[in-house]
Short mmCIF file of C-alpha atoms in Angstrom, two decimals:
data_model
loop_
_atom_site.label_atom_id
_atom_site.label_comp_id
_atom_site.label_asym_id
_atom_site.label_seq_id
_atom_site.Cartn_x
_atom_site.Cartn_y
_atom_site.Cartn_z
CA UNK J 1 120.41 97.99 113.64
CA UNK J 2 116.77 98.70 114.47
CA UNK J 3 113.72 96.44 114.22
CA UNK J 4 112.66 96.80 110.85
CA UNK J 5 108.61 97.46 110.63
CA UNK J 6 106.60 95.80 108.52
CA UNK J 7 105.17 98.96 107.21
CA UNK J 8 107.58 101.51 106.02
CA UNK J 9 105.49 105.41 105.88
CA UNK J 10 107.84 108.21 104.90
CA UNK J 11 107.16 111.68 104.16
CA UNK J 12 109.31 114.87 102.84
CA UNK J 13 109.06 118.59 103.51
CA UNK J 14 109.90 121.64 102.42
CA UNK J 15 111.37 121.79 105.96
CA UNK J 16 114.16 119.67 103.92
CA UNK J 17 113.47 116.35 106.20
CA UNK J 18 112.15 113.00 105.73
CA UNK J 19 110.33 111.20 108.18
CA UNK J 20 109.54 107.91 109.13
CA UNK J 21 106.52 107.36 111.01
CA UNK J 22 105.01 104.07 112.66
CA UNK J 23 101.24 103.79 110.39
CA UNK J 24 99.46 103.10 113.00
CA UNK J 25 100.09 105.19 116.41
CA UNK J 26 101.11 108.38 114.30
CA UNK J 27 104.75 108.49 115.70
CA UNK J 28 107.23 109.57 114.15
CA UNK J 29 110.36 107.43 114.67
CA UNK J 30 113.24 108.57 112.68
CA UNK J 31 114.08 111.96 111.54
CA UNK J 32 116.87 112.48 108.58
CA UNK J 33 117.68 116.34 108.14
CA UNK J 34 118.24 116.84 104.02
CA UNK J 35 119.64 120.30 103.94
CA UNK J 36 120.39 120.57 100.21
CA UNK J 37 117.61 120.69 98.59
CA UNK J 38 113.60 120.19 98.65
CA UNK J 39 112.46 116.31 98.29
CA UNK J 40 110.22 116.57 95.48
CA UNK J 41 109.59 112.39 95.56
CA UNK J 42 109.54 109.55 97.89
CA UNK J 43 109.66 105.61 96.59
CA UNK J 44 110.83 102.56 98.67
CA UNK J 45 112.55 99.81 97.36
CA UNK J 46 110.51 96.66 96.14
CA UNK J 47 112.71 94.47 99.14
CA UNK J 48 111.67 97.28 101.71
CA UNK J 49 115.39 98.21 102.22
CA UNK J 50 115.54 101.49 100.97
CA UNK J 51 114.19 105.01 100.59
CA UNK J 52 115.00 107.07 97.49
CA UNK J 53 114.24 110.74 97.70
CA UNK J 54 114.60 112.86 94.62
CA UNK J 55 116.04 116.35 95.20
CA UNK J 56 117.63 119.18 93.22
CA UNK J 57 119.71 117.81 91.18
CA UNK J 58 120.41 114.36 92.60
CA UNK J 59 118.37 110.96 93.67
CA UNK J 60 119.73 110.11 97.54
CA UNK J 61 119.24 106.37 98.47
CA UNK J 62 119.08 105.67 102.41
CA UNK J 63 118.68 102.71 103.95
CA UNK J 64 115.42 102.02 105.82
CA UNK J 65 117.11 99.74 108.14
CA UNK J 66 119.47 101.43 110.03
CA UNK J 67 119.70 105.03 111.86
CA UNK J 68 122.74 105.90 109.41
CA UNK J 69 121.81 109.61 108.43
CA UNK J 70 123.55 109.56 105.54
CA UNK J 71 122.66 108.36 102.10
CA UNK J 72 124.45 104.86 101.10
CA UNK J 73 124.43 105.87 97.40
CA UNK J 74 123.98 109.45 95.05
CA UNK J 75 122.61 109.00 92.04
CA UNK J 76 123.85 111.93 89.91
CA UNK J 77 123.46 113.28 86.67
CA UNK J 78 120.09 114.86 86.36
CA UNK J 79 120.91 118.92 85.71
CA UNK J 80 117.50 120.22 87.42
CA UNK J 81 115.04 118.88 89.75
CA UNK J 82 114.16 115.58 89.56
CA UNK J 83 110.58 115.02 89.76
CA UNK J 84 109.66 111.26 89.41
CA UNK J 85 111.32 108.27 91.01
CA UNK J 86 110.64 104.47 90.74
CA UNK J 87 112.05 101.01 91.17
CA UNK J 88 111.59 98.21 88.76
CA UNK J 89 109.57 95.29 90.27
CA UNK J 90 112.13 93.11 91.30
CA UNK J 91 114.20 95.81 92.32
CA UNK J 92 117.39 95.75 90.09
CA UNK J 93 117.32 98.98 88.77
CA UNK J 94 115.65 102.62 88.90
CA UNK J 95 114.16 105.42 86.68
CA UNK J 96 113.87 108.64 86.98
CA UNK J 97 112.06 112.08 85.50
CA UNK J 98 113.89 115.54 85.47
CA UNK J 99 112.72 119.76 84.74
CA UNK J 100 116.09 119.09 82.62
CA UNK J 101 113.97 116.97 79.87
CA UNK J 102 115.34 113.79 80.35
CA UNK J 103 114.15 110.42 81.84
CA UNK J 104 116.68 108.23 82.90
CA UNK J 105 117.30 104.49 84.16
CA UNK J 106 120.20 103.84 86.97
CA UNK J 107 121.63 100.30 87.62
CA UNK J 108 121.43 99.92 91.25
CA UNK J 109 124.22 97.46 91.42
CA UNK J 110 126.46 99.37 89.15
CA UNK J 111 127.45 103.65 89.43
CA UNK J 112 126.31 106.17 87.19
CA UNK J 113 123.32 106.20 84.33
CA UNK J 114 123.09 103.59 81.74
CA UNK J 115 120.35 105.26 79.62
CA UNK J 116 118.92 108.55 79.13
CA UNK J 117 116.22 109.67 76.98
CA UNK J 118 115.53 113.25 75.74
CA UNK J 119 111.67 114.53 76.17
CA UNK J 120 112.45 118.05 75.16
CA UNK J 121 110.46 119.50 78.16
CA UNK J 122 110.36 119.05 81.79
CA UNK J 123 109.46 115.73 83.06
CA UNK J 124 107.06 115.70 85.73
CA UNK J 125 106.18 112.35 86.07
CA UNK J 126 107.36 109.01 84.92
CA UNK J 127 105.34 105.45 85.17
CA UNK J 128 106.47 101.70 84.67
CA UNK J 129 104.19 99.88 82.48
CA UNK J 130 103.72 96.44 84.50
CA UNK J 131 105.01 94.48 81.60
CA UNK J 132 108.42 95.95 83.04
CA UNK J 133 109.42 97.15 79.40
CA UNK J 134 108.22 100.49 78.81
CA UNK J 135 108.34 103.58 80.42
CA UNK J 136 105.59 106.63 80.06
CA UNK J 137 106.28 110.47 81.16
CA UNK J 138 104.47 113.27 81.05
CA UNK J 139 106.06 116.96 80.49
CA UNK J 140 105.06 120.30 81.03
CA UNK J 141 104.33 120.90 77.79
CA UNK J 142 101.69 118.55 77.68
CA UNK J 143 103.65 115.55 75.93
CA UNK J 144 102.90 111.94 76.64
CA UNK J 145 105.53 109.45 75.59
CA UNK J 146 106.05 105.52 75.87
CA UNK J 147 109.66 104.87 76.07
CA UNK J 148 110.45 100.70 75.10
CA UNK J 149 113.19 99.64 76.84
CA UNK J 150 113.93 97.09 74.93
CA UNK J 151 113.85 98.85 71.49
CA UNK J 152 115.42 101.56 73.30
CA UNK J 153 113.40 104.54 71.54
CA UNK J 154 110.32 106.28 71.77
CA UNK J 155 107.52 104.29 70.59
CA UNK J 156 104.55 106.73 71.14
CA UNK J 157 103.45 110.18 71.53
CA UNK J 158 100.58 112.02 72.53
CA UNK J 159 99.27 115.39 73.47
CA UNK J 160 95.62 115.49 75.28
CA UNK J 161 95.84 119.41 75.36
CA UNK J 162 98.54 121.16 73.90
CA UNK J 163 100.43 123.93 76.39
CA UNK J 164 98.49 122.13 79.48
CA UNK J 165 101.57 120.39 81.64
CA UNK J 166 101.07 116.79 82.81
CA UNK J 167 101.37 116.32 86.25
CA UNK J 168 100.60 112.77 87.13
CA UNK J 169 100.12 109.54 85.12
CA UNK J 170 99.26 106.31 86.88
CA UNK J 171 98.75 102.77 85.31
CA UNK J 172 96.75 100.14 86.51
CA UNK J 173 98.11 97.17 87.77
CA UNK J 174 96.82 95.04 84.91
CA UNK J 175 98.47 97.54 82.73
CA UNK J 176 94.31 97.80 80.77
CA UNK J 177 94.20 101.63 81.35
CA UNK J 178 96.78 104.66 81.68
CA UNK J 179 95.70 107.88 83.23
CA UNK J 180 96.73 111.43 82.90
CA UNK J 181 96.27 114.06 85.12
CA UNK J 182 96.69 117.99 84.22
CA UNK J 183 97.03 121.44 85.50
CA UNK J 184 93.56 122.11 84.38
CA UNK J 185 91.96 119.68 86.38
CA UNK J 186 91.29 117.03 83.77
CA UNK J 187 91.96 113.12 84.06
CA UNK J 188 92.60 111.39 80.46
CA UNK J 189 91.70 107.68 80.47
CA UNK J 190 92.79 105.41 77.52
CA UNK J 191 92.40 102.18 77.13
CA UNK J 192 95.64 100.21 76.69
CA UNK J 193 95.81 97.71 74.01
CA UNK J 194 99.01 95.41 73.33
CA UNK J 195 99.59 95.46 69.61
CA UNK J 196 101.21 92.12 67.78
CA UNK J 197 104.48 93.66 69.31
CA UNK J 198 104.93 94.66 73.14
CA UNK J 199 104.21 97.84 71.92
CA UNK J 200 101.33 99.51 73.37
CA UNK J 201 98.46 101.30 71.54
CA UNK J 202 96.37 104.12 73.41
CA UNK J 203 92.58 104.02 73.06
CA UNK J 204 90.73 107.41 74.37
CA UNK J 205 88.38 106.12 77.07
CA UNK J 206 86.79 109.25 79.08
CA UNK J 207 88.01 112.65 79.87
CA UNK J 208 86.67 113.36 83.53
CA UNK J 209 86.75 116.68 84.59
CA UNK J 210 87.62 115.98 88.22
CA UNK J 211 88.74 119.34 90.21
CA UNK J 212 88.49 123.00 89.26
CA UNK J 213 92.61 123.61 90.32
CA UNK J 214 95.29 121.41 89.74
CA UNK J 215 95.40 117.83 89.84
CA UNK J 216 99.02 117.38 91.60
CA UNK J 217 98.29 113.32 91.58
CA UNK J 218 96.38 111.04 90.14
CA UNK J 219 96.55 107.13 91.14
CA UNK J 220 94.83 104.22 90.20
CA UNK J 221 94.44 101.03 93.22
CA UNK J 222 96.53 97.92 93.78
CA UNK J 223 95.54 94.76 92.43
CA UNK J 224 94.59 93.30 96.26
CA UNK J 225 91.69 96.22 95.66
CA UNK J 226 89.70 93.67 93.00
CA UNK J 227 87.20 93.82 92.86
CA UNK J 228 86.96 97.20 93.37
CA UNK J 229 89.08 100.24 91.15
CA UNK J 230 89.26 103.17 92.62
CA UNK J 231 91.26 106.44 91.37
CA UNK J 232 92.40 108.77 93.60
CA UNK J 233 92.81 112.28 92.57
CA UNK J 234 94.73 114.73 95.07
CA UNK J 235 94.52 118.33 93.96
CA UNK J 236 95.50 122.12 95.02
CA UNK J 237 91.51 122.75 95.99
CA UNK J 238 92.21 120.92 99.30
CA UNK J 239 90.56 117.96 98.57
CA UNK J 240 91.16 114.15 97.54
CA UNK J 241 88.72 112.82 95.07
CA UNK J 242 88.07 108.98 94.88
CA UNK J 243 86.62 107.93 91.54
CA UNK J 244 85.05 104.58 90.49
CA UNK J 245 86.85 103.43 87.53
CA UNK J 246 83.73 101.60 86.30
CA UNK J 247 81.80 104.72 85.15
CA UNK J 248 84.68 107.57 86.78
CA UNK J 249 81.33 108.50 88.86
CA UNK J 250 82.56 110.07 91.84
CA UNK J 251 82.63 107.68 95.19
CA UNK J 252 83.90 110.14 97.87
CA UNK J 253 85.87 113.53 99.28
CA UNK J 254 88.46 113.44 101.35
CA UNK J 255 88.15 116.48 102.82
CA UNK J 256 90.54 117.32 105.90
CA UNK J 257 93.74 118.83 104.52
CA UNK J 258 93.64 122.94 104.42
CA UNK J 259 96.07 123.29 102.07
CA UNK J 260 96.93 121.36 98.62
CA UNK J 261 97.53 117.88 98.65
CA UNK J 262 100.61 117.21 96.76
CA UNK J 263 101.18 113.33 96.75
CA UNK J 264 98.85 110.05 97.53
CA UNK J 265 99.92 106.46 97.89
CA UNK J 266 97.08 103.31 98.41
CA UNK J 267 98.24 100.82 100.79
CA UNK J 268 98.50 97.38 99.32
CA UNK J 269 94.54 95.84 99.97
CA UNK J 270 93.67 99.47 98.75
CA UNK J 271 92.11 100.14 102.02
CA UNK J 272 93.35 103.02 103.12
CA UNK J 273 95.23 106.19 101.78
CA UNK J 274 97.64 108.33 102.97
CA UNK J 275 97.56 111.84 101.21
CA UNK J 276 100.25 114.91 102.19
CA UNK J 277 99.36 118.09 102.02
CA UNK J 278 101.03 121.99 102.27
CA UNK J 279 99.68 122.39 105.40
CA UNK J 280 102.39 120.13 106.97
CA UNK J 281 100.77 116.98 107.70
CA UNK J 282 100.20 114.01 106.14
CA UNK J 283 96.94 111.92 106.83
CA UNK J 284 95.59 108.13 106.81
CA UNK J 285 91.96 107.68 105.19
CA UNK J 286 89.33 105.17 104.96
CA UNK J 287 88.55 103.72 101.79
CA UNK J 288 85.13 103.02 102.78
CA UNK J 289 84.30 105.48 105.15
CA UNK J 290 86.02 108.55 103.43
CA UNK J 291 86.90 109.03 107.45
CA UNK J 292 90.29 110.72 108.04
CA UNK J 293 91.60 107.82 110.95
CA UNK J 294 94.89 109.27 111.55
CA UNK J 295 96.98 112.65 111.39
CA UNK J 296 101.05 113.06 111.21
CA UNK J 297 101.94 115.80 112.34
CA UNK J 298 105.75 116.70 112.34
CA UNK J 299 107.32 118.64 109.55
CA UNK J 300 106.81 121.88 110.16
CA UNK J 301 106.74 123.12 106.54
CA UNK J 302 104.37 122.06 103.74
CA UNK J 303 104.62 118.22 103.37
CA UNK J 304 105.11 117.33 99.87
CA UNK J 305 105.27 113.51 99.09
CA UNK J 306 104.99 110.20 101.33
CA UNK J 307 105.47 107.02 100.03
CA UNK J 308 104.03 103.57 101.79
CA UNK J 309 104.97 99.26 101.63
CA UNK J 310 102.78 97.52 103.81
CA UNK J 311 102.76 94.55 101.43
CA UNK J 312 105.09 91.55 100.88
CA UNK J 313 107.99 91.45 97.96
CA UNK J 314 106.98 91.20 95.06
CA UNK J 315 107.00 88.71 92.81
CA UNK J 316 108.11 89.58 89.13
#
């Protein structure tokens, strides 16, 4: 058993490994070899124990703790590339977003899939509202839909452009706004309002027209930001783009990365950011400097997602 840190950075490759890297000198302390497939997404468990990686077709859970290179449960079902991955706050189940069309929740404490939903296009991203109850995903086709749990149906739909694939929603922690990001570059804000029911009502806020490429993430800051709100849009022009949620003017560019950045995670005071990028690395920023403080350098492919806890457990 090794020494558990108290901040767990991992990244993926295309070089089909995940590594785990101590934040702070750069070094990379644990290498797992994933020969089957690409990771297309990294999450870590709300307790800190584990790493899910999302693959071709499968989810792989490993545990953080130990040097075991092998997973200590497959999650499968998906029929295509999963492409979104995320825990539910306290931990006692998953979701997950598939190119096969459908989203799906996994008991963690039980085998197999207990729901499914059908989007009818690839998923590329899935979200947790933080009332813990609804799910949103965004498909290639451009479809935005709020999934109740507890109604178990779809409860909204929306289509910003039609034909233009969603790539990225994020919600903030207050669950007030939901943001989608899109091949063309464009950021939708809305406004989320709770309706007599849980059910939640979208309210067009802005449309920002944040990079000329893609926009391959978009992510909104961590409640230990306050009072500052920041979103953070990483795109195939290179760059990072931090936007102040207060008028979406633009605050800074992180520019560093030669190739696109694919993936972007705040750590928990919203600080800092750690961005990875094509051209193999994955980098620590400065919130308030902009100033690119750290470089790992490793994989020795392009560097597709990294995922970060630096904070306590939460409390649901």
């Amino acid at each position: 058993m090794t020494q558990q840190p108290s901040v767990i950075l991992a990244t993926a490759s295309y070089d089909r490994s995940i590594r785990f890297w101590e934040a702070k000198s750069g070094r990379c302390y644990r290498t797992i070899q994933y020969p089957e497939t690409q990771v297309n997404r990294l999450e870590i468990t709300p307790d800190k124990r584990f790493l899910a990686a999302a693959g071709n077709p499968h989810i792989r859970l490993f545990d953080v703790e130990s040097n075991n290179p092998q997973p200590v449960m497959n999650y499968e079902s998906h029929t295509n590339n999963v492409m979104a991955v995320g825990f539910q706050c306290d931990g006692k189940w998953m979701y997950s977003g598939s190119e096969d069309g459908t989203v799906k929740i996994w008991d963690l404490r039980a085998p197999g899939c207990q729901r499914e939903y059908e989007s009818r296009a690839a998923v590329n991203t899935v979200v947790l509202h933080p009332n813990q109850t609804e799910l949103i995903s965004g498909d290639q086709n451009g479809n935005i839909r709020v999934w109740d749990l507890t109604a178990n149906s779809c409860s909204c739909e929306l289509v910003p452009e039609v034909d233009t694939a969603v790539r990225s929603l994020t919600v903030m922690w207050d669950g007030s706004l939901v943001v989608a990001a899109n091949n063309r570059g464009t950021c939708y804000v809305w406004r989320l309002l709770q309706g007599t029911q849980t059910m939640t009502n979208f309210e067009p806020l802005h449309k920002l027209q944040a990079h000329d490429g893609y926009i391959l993430k978009c992510l909104l800051s961590p409640e230990l930001c306050e009072p500052n709100r920041y979103l953070a849009t990483a795109s195939s022009d290179n760059t990072v783009k931090i936007w102040n949620v207060g008028g979406f003017t633009l605050e800074k560019v992180l520019v560093g990365h030669q190739r696109w950045v694919w993936d972007c995670v705040f750590s928990v005071d919203g600080a800092f950011l750690i961005t990875a990028s094509s051209d193999t690395t994955a980098r620590l920023w400065s919130m308030s400097t902009g100033e690119n403080l750290k470089v790992y350098q490793g994989h020795h492919k392009a560097t597709t997602c990294c995922a970060l806890h630096d904070g306590a457990e939460p409390s649901c």
